[in-house]
Short mmCIF file of N, CA, C and O in Angstrom, two decimals:
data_model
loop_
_atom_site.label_atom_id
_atom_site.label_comp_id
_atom_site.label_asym_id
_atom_site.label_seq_id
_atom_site.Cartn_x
_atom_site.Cartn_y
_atom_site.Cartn_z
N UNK R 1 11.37 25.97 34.17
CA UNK R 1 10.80 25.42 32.95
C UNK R 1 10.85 23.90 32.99
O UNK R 1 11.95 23.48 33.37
N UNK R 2 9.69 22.69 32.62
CA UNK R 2 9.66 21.88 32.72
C UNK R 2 9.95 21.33 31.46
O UNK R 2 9.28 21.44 30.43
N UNK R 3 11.54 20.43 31.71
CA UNK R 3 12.23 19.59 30.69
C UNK R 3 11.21 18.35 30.14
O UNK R 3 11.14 18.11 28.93
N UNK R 4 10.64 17.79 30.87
CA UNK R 4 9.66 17.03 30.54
C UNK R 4 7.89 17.18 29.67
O UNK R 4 7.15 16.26 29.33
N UNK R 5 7.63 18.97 29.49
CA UNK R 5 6.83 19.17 28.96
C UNK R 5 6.05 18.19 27.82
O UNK R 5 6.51 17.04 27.77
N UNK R 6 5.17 18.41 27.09
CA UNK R 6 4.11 17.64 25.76
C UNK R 6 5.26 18.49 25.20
O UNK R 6 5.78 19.49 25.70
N UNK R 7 5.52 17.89 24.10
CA UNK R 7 5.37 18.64 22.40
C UNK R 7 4.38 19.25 22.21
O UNK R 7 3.34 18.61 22.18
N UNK R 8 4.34 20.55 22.02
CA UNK R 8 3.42 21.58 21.24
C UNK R 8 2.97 20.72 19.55
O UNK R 8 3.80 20.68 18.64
N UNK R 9 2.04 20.33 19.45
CA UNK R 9 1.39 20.45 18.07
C UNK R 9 1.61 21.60 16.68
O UNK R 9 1.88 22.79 16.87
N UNK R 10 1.50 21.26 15.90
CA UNK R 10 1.62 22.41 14.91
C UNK R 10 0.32 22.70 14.67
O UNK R 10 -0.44 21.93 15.26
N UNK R 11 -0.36 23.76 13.84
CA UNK R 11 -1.58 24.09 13.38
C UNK R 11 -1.93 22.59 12.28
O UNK R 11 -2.93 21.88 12.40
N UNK R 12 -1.07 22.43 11.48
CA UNK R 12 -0.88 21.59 10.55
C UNK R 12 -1.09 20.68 11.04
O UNK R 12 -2.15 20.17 10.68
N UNK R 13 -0.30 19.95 12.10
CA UNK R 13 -0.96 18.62 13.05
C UNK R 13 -2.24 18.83 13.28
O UNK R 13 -2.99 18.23 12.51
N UNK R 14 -2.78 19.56 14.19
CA UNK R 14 -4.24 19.87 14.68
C UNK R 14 -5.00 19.63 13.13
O UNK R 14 -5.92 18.81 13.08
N UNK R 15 -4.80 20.00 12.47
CA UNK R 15 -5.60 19.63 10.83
C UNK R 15 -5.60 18.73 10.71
O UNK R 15 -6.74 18.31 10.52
N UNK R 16 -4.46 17.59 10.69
CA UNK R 16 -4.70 16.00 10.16
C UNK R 16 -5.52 15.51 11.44
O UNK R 16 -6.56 14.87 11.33
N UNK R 17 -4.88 15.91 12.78
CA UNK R 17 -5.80 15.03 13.89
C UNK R 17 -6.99 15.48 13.64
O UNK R 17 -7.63 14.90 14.51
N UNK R 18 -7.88 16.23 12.94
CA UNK R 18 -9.11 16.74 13.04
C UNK R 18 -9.44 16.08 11.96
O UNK R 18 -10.59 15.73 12.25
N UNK R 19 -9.22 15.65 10.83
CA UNK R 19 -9.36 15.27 9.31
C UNK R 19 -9.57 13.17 9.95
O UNK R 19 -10.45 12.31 9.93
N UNK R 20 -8.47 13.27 10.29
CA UNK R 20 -8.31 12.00 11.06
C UNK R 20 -9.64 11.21 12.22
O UNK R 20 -10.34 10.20 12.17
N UNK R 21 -9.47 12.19 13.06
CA UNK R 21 -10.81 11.33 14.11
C UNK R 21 -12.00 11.22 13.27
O UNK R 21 -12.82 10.38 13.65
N UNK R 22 -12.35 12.06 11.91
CA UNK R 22 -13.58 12.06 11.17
C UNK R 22 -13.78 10.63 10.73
O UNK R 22 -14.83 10.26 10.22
N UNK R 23 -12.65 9.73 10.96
CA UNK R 23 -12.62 8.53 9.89
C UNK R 23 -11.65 7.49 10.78
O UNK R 23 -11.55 6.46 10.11
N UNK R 24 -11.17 7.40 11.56
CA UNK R 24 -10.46 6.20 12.62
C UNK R 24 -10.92 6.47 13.40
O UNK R 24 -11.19 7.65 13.64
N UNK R 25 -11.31 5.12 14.44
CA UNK R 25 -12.27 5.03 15.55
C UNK R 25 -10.95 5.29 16.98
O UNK R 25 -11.46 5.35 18.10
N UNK R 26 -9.67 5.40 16.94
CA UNK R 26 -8.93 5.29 17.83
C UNK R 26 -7.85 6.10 17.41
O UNK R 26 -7.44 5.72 16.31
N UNK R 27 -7.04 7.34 18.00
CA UNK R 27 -6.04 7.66 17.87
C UNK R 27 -4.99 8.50 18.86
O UNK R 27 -5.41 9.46 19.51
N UNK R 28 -3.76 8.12 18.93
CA UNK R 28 -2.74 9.05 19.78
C UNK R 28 -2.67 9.96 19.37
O UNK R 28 -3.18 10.28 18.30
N UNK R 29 -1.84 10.83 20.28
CA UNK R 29 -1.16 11.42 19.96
C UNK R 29 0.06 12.10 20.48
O UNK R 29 0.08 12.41 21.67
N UNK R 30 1.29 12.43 19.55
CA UNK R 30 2.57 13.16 20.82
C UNK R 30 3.31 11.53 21.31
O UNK R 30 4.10 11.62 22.25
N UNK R 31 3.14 10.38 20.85
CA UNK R 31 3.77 9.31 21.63
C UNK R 31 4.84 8.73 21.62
O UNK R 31 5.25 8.14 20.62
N UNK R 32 5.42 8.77 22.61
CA UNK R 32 6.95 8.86 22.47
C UNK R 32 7.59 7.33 21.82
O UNK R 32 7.15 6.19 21.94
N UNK R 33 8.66 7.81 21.18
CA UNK R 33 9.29 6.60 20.30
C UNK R 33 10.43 6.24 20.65
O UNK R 33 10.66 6.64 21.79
N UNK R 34 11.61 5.43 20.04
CA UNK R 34 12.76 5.44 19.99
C UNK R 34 13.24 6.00 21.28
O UNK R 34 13.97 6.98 21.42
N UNK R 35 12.64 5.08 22.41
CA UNK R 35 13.25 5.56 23.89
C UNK R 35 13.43 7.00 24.14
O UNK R 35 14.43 7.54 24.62
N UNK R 36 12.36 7.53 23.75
CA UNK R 36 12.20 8.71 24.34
C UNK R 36 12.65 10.06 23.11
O UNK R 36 12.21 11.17 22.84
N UNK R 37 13.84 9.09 22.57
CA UNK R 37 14.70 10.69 21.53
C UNK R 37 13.10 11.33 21.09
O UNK R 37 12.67 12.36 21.61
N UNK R 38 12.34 10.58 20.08
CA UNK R 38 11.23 10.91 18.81
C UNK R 38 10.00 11.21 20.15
O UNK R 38 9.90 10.83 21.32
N UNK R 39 9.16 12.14 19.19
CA UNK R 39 7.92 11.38 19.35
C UNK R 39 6.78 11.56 18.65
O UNK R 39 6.43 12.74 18.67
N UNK R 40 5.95 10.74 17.94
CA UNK R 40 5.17 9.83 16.66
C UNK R 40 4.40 11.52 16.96
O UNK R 40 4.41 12.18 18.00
N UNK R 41 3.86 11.80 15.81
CA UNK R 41 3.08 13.32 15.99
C UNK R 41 1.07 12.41 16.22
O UNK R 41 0.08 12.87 16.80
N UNK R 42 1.24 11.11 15.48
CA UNK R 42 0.06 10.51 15.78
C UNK R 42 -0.23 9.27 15.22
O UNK R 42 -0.12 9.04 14.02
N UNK R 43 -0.68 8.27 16.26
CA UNK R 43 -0.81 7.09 15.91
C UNK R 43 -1.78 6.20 15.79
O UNK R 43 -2.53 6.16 16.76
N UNK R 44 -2.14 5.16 14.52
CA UNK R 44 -3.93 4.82 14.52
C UNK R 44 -2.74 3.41 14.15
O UNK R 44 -1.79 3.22 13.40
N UNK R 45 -3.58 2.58 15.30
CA UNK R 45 -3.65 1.14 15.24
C UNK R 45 -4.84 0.55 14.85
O UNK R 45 -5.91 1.16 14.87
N UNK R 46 -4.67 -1.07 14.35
CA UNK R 46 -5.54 -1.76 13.99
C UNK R 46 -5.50 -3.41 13.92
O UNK R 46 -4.39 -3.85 13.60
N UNK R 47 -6.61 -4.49 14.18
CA UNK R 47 -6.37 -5.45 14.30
C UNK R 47 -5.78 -6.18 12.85
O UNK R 47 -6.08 -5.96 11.68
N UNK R 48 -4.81 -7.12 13.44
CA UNK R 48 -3.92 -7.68 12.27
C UNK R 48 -4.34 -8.75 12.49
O UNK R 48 -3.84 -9.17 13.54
N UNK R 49 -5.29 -9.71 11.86
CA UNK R 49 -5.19 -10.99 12.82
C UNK R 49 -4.64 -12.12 11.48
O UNK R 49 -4.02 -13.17 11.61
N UNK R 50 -5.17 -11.41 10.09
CA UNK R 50 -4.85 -12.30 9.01
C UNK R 50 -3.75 -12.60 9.31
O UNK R 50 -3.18 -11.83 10.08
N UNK R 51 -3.08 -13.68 8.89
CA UNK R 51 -1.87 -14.23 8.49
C UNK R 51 -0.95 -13.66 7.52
O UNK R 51 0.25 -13.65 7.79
N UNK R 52 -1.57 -12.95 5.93
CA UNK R 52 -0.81 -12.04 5.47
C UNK R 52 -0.64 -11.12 6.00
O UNK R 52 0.42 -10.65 5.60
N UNK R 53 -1.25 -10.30 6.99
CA UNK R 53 -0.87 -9.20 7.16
C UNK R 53 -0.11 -9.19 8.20
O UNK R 53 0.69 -8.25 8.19
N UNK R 54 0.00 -10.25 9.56
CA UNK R 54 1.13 -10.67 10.48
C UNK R 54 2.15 -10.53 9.47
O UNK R 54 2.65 -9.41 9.38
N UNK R 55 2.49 -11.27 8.82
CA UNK R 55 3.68 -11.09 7.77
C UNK R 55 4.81 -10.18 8.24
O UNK R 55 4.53 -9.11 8.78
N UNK R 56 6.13 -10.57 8.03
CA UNK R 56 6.84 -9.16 8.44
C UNK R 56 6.89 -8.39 9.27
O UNK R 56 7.86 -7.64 9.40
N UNK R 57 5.62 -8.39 10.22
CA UNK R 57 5.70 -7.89 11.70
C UNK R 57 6.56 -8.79 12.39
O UNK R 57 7.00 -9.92 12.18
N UNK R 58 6.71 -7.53 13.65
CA UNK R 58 7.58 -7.86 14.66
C UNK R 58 6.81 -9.34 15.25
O UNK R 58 5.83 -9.93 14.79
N UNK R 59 7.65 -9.65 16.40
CA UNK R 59 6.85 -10.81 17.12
C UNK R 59 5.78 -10.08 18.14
O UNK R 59 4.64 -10.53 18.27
N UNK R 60 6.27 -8.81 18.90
CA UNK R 60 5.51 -8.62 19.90
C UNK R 60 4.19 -8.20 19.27
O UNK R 60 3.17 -8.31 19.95
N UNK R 61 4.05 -7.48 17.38
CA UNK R 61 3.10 -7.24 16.71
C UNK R 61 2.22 -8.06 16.53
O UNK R 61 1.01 -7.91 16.38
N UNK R 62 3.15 -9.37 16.54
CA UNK R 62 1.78 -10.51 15.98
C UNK R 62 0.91 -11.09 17.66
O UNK R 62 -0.30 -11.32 17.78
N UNK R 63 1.95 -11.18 18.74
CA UNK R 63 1.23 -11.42 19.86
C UNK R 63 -0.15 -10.20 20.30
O UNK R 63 -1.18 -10.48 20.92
N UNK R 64 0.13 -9.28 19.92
CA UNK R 64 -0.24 -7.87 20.07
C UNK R 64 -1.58 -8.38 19.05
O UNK R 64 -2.67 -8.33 19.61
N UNK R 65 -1.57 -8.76 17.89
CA UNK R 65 -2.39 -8.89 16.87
C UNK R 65 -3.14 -7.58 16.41
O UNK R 65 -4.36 -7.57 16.20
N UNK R 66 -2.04 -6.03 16.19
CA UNK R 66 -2.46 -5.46 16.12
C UNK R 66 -1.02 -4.71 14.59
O UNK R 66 0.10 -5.18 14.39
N UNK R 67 -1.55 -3.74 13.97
CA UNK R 67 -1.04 -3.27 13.22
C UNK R 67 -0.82 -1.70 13.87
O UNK R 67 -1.81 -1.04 14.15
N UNK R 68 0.33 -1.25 14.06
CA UNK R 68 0.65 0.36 14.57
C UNK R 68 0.97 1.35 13.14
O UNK R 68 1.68 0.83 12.28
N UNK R 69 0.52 2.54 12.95
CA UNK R 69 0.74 3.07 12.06
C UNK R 69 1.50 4.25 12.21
O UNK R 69 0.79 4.44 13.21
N UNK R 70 2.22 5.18 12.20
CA UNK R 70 3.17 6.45 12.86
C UNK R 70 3.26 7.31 11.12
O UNK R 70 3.95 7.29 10.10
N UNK R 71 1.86 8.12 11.78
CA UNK R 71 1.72 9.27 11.01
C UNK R 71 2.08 11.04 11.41
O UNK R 71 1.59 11.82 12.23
N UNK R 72 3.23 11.16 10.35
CA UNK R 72 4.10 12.40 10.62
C UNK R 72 3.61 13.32 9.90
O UNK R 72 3.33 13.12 8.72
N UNK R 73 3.36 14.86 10.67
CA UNK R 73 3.10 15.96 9.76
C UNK R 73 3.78 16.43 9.24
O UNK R 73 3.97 17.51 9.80
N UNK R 74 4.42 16.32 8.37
CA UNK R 74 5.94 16.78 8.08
C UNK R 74 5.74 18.87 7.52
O UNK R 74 6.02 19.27 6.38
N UNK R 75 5.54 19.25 7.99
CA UNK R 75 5.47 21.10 7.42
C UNK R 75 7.20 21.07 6.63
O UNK R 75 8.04 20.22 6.34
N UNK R 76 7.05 22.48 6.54
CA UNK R 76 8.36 22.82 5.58
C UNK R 76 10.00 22.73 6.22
O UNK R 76 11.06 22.95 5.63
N UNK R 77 9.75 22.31 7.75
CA UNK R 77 11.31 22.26 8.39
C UNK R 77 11.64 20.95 8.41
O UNK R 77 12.57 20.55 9.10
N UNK R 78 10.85 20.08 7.61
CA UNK R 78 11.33 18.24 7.19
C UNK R 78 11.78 18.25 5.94
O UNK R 78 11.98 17.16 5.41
N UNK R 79 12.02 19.42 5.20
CA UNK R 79 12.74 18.90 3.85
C UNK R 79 13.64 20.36 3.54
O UNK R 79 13.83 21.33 4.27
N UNK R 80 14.12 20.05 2.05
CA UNK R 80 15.52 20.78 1.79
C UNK R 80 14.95 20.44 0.45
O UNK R 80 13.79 20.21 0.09
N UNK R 81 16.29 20.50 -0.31
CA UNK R 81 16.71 20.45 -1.98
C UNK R 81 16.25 21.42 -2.58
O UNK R 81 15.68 22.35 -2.01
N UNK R 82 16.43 21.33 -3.91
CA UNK R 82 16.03 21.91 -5.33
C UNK R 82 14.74 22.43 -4.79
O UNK R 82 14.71 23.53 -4.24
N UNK R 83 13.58 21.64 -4.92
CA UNK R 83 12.29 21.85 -4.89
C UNK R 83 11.82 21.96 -3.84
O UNK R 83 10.73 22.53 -3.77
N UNK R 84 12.66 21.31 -2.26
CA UNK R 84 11.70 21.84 -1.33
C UNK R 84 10.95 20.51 -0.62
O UNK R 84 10.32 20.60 0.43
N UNK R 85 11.13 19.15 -1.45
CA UNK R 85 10.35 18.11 -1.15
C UNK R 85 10.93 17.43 -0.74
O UNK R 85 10.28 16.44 -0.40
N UNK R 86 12.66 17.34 -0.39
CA UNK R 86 13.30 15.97 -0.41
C UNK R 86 13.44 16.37 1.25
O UNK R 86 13.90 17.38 1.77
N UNK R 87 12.75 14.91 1.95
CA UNK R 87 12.95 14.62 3.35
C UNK R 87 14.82 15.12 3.66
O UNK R 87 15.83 14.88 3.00
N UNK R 88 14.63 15.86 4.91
CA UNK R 88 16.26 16.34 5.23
C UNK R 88 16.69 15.26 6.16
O UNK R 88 15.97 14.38 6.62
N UNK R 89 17.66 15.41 6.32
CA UNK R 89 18.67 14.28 7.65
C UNK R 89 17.70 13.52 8.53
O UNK R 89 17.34 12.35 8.53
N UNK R 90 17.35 14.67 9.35
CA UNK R 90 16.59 14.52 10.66
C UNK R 90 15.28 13.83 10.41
O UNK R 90 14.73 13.24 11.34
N UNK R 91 14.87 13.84 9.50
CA UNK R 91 13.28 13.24 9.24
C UNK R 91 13.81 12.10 8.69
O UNK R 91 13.25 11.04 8.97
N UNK R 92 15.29 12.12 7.59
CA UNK R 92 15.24 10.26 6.92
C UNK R 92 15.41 9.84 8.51
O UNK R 92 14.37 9.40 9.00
N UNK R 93 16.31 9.90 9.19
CA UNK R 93 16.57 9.63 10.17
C UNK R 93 15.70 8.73 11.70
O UNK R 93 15.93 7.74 12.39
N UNK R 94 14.47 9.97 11.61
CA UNK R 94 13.33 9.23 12.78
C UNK R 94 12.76 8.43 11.41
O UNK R 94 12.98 7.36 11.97
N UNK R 95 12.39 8.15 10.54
CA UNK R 95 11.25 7.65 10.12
C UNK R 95 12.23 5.78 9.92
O UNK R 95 11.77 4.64 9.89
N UNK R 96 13.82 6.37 9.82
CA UNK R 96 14.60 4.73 10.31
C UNK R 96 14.57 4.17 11.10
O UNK R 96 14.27 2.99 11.26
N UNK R 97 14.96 5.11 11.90
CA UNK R 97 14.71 4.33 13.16
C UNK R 97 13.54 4.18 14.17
O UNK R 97 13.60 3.59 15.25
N UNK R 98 12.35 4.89 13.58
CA UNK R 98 10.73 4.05 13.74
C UNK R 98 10.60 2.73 13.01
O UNK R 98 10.06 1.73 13.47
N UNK R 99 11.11 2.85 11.93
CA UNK R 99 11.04 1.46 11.24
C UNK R 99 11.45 0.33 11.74
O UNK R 99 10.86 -0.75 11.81
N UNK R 100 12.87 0.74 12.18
CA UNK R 100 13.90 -0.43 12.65
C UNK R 100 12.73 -0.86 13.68
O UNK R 100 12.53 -2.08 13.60
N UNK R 101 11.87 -0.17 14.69
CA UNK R 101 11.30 -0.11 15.69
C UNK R 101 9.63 -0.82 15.68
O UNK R 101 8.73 -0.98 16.51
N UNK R 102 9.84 -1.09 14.32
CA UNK R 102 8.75 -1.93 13.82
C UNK R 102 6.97 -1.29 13.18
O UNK R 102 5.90 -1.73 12.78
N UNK R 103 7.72 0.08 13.48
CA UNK R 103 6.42 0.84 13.41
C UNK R 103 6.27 1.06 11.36
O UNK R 103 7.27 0.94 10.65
N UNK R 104 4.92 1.36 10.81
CA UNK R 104 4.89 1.57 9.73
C UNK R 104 4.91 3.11 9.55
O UNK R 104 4.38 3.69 10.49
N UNK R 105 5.37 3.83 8.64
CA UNK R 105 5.47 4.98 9.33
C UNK R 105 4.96 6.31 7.48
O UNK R 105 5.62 6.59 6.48
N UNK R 106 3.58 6.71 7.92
CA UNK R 106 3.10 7.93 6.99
C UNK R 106 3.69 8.95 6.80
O UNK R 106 3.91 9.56 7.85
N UNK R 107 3.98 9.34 6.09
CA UNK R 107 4.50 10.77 5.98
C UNK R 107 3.33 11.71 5.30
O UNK R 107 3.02 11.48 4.13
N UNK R 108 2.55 12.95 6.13
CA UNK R 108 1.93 13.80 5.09
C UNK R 108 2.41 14.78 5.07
O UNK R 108 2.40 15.37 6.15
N UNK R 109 3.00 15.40 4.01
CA UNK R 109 3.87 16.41 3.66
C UNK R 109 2.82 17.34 3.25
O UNK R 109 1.82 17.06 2.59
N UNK R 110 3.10 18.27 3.63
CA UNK R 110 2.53 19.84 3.69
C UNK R 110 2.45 20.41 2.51
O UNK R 110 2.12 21.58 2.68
N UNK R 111 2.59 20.16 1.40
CA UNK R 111 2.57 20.08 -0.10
C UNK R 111 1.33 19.66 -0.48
O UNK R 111 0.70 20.33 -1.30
N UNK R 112 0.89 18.66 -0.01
CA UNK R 112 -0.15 17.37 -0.60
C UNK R 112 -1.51 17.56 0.27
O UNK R 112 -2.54 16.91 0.10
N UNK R 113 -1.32 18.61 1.27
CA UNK R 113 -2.43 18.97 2.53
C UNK R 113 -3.49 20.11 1.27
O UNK R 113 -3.25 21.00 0.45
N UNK R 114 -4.64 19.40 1.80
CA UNK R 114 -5.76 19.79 0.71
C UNK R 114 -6.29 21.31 1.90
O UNK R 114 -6.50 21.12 3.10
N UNK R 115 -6.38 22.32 1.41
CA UNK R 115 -6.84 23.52 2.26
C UNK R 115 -8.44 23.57 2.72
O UNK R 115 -8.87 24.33 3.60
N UNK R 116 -9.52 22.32 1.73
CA UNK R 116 -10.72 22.29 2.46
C UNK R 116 -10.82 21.03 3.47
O UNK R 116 -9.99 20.12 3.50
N UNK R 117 -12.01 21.11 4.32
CA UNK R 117 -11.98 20.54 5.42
C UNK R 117 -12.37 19.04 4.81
O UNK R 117 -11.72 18.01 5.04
N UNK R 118 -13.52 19.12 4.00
CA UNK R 118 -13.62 17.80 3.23
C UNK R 118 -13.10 17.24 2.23
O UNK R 118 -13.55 16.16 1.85
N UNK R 119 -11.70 18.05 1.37
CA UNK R 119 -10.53 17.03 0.77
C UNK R 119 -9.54 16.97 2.17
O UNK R 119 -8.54 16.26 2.06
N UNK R 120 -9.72 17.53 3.22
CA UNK R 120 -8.64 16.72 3.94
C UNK R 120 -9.22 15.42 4.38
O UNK R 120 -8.45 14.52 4.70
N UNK R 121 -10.35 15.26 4.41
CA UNK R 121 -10.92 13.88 4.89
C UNK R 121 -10.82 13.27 4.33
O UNK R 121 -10.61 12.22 4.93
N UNK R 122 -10.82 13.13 3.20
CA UNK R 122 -10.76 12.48 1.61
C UNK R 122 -9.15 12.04 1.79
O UNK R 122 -8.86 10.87 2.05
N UNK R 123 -8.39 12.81 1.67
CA UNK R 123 -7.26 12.93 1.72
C UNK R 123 -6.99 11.71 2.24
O UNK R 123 -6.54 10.76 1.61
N UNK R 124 -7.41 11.75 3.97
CA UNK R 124 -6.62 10.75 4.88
C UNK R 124 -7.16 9.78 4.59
O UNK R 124 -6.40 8.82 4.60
N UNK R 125 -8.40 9.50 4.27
CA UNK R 125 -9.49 8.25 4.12
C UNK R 125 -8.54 7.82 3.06
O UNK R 125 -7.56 7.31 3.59
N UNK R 126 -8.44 7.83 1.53
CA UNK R 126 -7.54 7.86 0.70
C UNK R 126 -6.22 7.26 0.90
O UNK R 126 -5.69 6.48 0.12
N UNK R 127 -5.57 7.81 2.32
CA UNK R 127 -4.23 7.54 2.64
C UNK R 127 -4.25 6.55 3.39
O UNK R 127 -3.18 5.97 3.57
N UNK R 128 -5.31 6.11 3.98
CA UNK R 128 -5.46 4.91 5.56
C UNK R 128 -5.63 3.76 4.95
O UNK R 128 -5.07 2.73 5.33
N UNK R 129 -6.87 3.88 3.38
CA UNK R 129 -6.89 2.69 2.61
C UNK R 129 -5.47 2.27 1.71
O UNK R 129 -5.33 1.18 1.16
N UNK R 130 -4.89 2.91 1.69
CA UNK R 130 -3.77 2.61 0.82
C UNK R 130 -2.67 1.43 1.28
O UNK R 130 -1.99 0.59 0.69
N UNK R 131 -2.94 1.94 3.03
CA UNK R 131 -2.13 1.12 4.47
C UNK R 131 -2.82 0.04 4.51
O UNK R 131 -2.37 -0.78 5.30
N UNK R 132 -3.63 -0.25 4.03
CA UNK R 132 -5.43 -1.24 4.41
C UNK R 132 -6.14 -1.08 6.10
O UNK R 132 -6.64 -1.93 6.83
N UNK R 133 -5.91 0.36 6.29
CA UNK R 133 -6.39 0.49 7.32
C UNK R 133 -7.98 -0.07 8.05
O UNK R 133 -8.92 0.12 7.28
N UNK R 134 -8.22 -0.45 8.85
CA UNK R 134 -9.35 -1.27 9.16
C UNK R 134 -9.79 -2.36 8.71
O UNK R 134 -10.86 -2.83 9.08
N UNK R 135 -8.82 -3.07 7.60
CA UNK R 135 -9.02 -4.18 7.10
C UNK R 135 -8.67 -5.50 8.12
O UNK R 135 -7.59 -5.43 8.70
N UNK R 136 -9.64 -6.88 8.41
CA UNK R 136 -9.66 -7.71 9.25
C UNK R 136 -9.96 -7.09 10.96
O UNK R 136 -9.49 -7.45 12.04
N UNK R 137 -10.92 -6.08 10.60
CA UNK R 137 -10.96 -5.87 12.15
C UNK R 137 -12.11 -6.48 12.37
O UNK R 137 -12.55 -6.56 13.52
#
């Protein structure tokens, strides 16, 4: 058995990456993070060139002049509590230390996943502008 295999996708992933390419011109996926421990379920970059939006980026971000985004499918084995919604250990956990790592990091929780094909587009379109995705490109 090969220790080095891909990560298997979830059905749920395959939905946002499909909802997703409808509306970002570029995306990963499966890419490994945090030296290997994580890895990003999918990632849409974009040019940063404004000055506000350098802001707060890393240095290699602003040389890069690009904005990285690390969008997680989170299904029902990323949370716990009462209701079912509150991120567990392991998920506060990668989405810290993506951060620390400079990455901005989505969470779409499996709650909020629209079951038609065109509110999931809506959905992400919705969610990418919120990031100001494609803004200054």
């Amino acid at each position: 058995r090969d220790r080095c295999a891909q990560p298997q996708s979830s059905a749920f992933h395959l939905q946002v990456s499909k909802a997703l390419r409808s509306v970002v011109v570029h995306l990963e996926e499966e890419v490994p993070a945090c030296r290997g421990v994580y890895t990003i379920d999918i990632v849409v970059s974009w040019s940063a060139t404004d000055a506000a939006d350098a802001a707060g980026k890393s240095e290699a971000d602003k040389v890069r002049g690009r904005r990285k985004l690390a969008i997680e499918c989170d299904g029902p084995t990323h949370f716990g509590g009462e209701d079912g919604k509150e991120a567990n250990d392991q998920t506060r956990r990668k989405r810290a230390l993506l951060a620390e790592e400079g990455w901005e990091v989505m969470s779409v929780p499996h709650w909020e996943w629209p079951k038609r094909a065109q509110a999931q587009r809506e959905y992400m379109r919705r969610r990418l502008d919120e990031v100001g995705y494609g803004q200054n490109e």
